Amino acid sequence: SLRFPQKLWEMLESSKFQSIWWTEGGKCVAINKDLFDVEVLGREGQQVFHTQKIKSFMRQLNAYGFTKMQRNFQRSASLPEFLAEEAAASAHSQILYYYNPSFNRAHPWLSETCKRR
């Protein structure tokens, strides 16, 4: 059985999952919370991770040294633009971003150094 970082890596490299992907040039992991709940955690009998709860999955990420990243949005001065940006930001709130310096698409061998704390 694969360790958590290897399972995560395989998911990110697979075309089967739409709810999780690489960002920032392969340095961050993005997760669409709602879609991940259905697509990954809600799989009957074919669980990728040994949980059905997003909180447990997030604890696993933290246990392996991933930190949650905040996305910074520049705010516009004009009201219509501001409101449009707010709508986009709330859509983004369903997206979680995680970073681990040892988990980088360009350097797959580094994932071996991701150890459980």
Short mmCIF file of C-alpha atoms in Angstrom, two decimals:
data_model
loop_
_atom_site.label_atom_id
_atom_site.label_comp_id
_atom_site.label_asym_id
_atom_site.label_seq_id
_atom_site.Cartn_x
_atom_site.Cartn_y
_atom_site.Cartn_z
CA SER A 1 0.00 0.00 0.00
CA LEU A 2 1.28 3.48 -0.90
CA ARG A 3 2.05 6.15 1.67
CA PHE A 4 -0.13 9.27 1.76
CA PRO A 5 2.31 11.48 -0.25
CA GLN A 6 2.56 8.86 -3.04
CA LYS A 7 -1.22 8.49 -3.23
CA LEU A 8 -1.57 12.27 -3.40
CA TRP A 9 1.11 12.47 -6.12
CA GLU A 10 -0.62 9.79 -8.21
CA MET A 11 -3.93 11.63 -7.94
CA LEU A 12 -2.35 14.89 -9.06
CA GLU A 13 -0.71 13.19 -12.04
CA SER A 14 -3.84 11.23 -12.99
CA SER A 15 -6.41 12.54 -15.45
CA LYS A 16 -9.18 10.73 -13.51
CA PHE A 17 -9.67 13.49 -10.94
CA GLN A 18 -10.99 16.98 -11.62
CA SER A 19 -11.14 18.04 -7.96
CA ILE A 20 -7.39 18.24 -7.32
CA TRP A 21 -4.57 19.74 -9.40
CA TRP A 22 -1.12 21.36 -9.37
CA THR A 23 -0.85 25.17 -9.27
CA GLU A 24 1.97 27.71 -9.09
CA GLY A 25 4.05 25.82 -11.64
CA GLY A 26 3.74 22.54 -9.74
CA LYS A 27 4.61 23.94 -6.32
CA CYS A 28 1.12 23.96 -4.75
CA VAL A 29 -1.81 21.58 -4.57
CA ALA A 30 -5.29 22.99 -5.21
CA ILE A 31 -8.40 21.15 -4.01
CA ASN A 32 -11.98 21.98 -4.90
CA LYS A 33 -13.55 21.03 -1.56
CA ASP A 34 -17.08 20.23 -2.73
CA LEU A 35 -15.99 18.27 -5.79
CA PHE A 36 -13.28 16.42 -3.80
CA ASP A 37 -15.95 15.37 -1.27
CA VAL A 38 -17.96 13.70 -4.02
CA GLU A 39 -15.26 12.56 -6.42
CA VAL A 40 -12.65 11.22 -3.96
CA LEU A 41 -14.05 10.88 -0.45
CA GLY A 42 -17.50 9.74 -1.53
CA ARG A 43 -16.32 6.74 -3.54
CA GLU A 44 -18.07 3.61 -2.32
CA GLY A 45 -15.72 0.67 -1.83
CA GLN A 46 -12.86 2.29 -3.81
CA GLN A 47 -11.49 4.74 -1.28
CA VAL A 48 -8.21 6.35 -2.21
CA PHE A 49 -7.59 7.60 1.33
CA HIS A 50 -8.90 5.85 4.43
CA THR A 51 -11.45 8.54 5.20
CA GLN A 52 -14.71 10.00 3.96
CA LYS A 53 -14.25 13.37 5.68
CA ILE A 54 -12.45 16.40 4.25
CA LYS A 55 -11.29 17.43 7.76
CA SER A 56 -9.48 14.09 8.18
CA PHE A 57 -7.87 14.49 4.77
CA MET A 58 -6.73 18.01 5.72
CA ARG A 59 -5.25 16.63 8.98
CA GLN A 60 -3.28 14.12 6.89
CA LEU A 61 -1.93 16.98 4.75
CA ASN A 62 -0.89 18.84 7.91
CA ALA A 63 0.68 15.69 9.39
CA TYR A 64 2.91 15.43 6.31
CA GLY A 65 4.06 19.05 6.52
CA PHE A 66 1.64 20.75 4.11
CA THR A 67 0.56 24.26 5.03
CA LYS A 68 -2.62 25.95 3.90
CA MET A 69 -1.98 28.93 1.63
CA GLN A 70 -4.15 32.02 1.31
CA ARG A 71 -4.85 33.44 -2.13
CA ASN A 72 -4.41 37.20 -2.21
CA PHE A 73 -6.77 39.09 -4.46
CA GLN A 74 -6.14 42.70 -5.41
CA ARG A 75 -9.28 44.75 -4.80
CA SER A 76 -10.53 47.31 -7.32
CA ALA A 77 -11.65 50.79 -6.39
CA SER A 78 -14.77 50.80 -8.62
CA LEU A 79 -17.90 49.21 -7.14
CA PRO A 80 -18.91 47.07 -10.17
CA GLU A 81 -15.39 45.65 -10.45
CA PHE A 82 -15.21 45.12 -6.70
CA LEU A 83 -18.51 43.18 -6.71
CA ALA A 84 -17.37 41.03 -9.64
CA GLU A 85 -14.12 40.30 -7.80
CA GLU A 86 -16.03 39.42 -4.62
CA ALA A 87 -18.11 36.90 -6.58
CA ALA A 88 -14.94 35.36 -8.02
CA ALA A 89 -13.31 35.27 -4.58
CA SER A 90 -16.30 33.48 -3.04
CA ALA A 91 -16.13 30.89 -5.83
CA HIS A 92 -12.44 30.53 -4.94
CA SER A 93 -13.30 30.01 -1.26
CA GLN A 94 -14.28 26.44 -2.19
CA ILE A 95 -10.70 25.95 -3.36
CA LEU A 96 -8.05 25.06 -0.81
CA TYR A 97 -4.37 25.60 -1.57
CA TYR A 98 -1.65 23.59 0.16
CA TYR A 99 2.12 23.93 -0.04
CA ASN A 100 4.97 21.69 1.04
CA PRO A 101 8.56 22.56 0.06
CA SER A 102 9.26 18.82 -0.37
CA PHE A 103 6.28 18.25 -2.67
CA ASN A 104 7.10 19.75 -6.05
CA ARG A 105 6.05 18.46 -9.47
CA ALA A 106 9.43 19.35 -11.00
CA HIS A 107 11.29 17.34 -8.31
CA PRO A 108 9.35 14.08 -7.74
CA TRP A 109 12.17 12.52 -5.69
CA LEU A 110 11.61 15.14 -2.96
CA SER A 111 8.24 13.56 -2.09
CA GLU A 112 10.22 10.68 -0.53
CA THR A 113 11.33 13.14 2.17
CA CYS A 114 7.70 13.91 3.14
CA LYS A 115 7.53 12.15 6.48
CA ARG A 116 4.65 12.01 8.91
CA ARG A 117 5.29 14.36 11.85
#
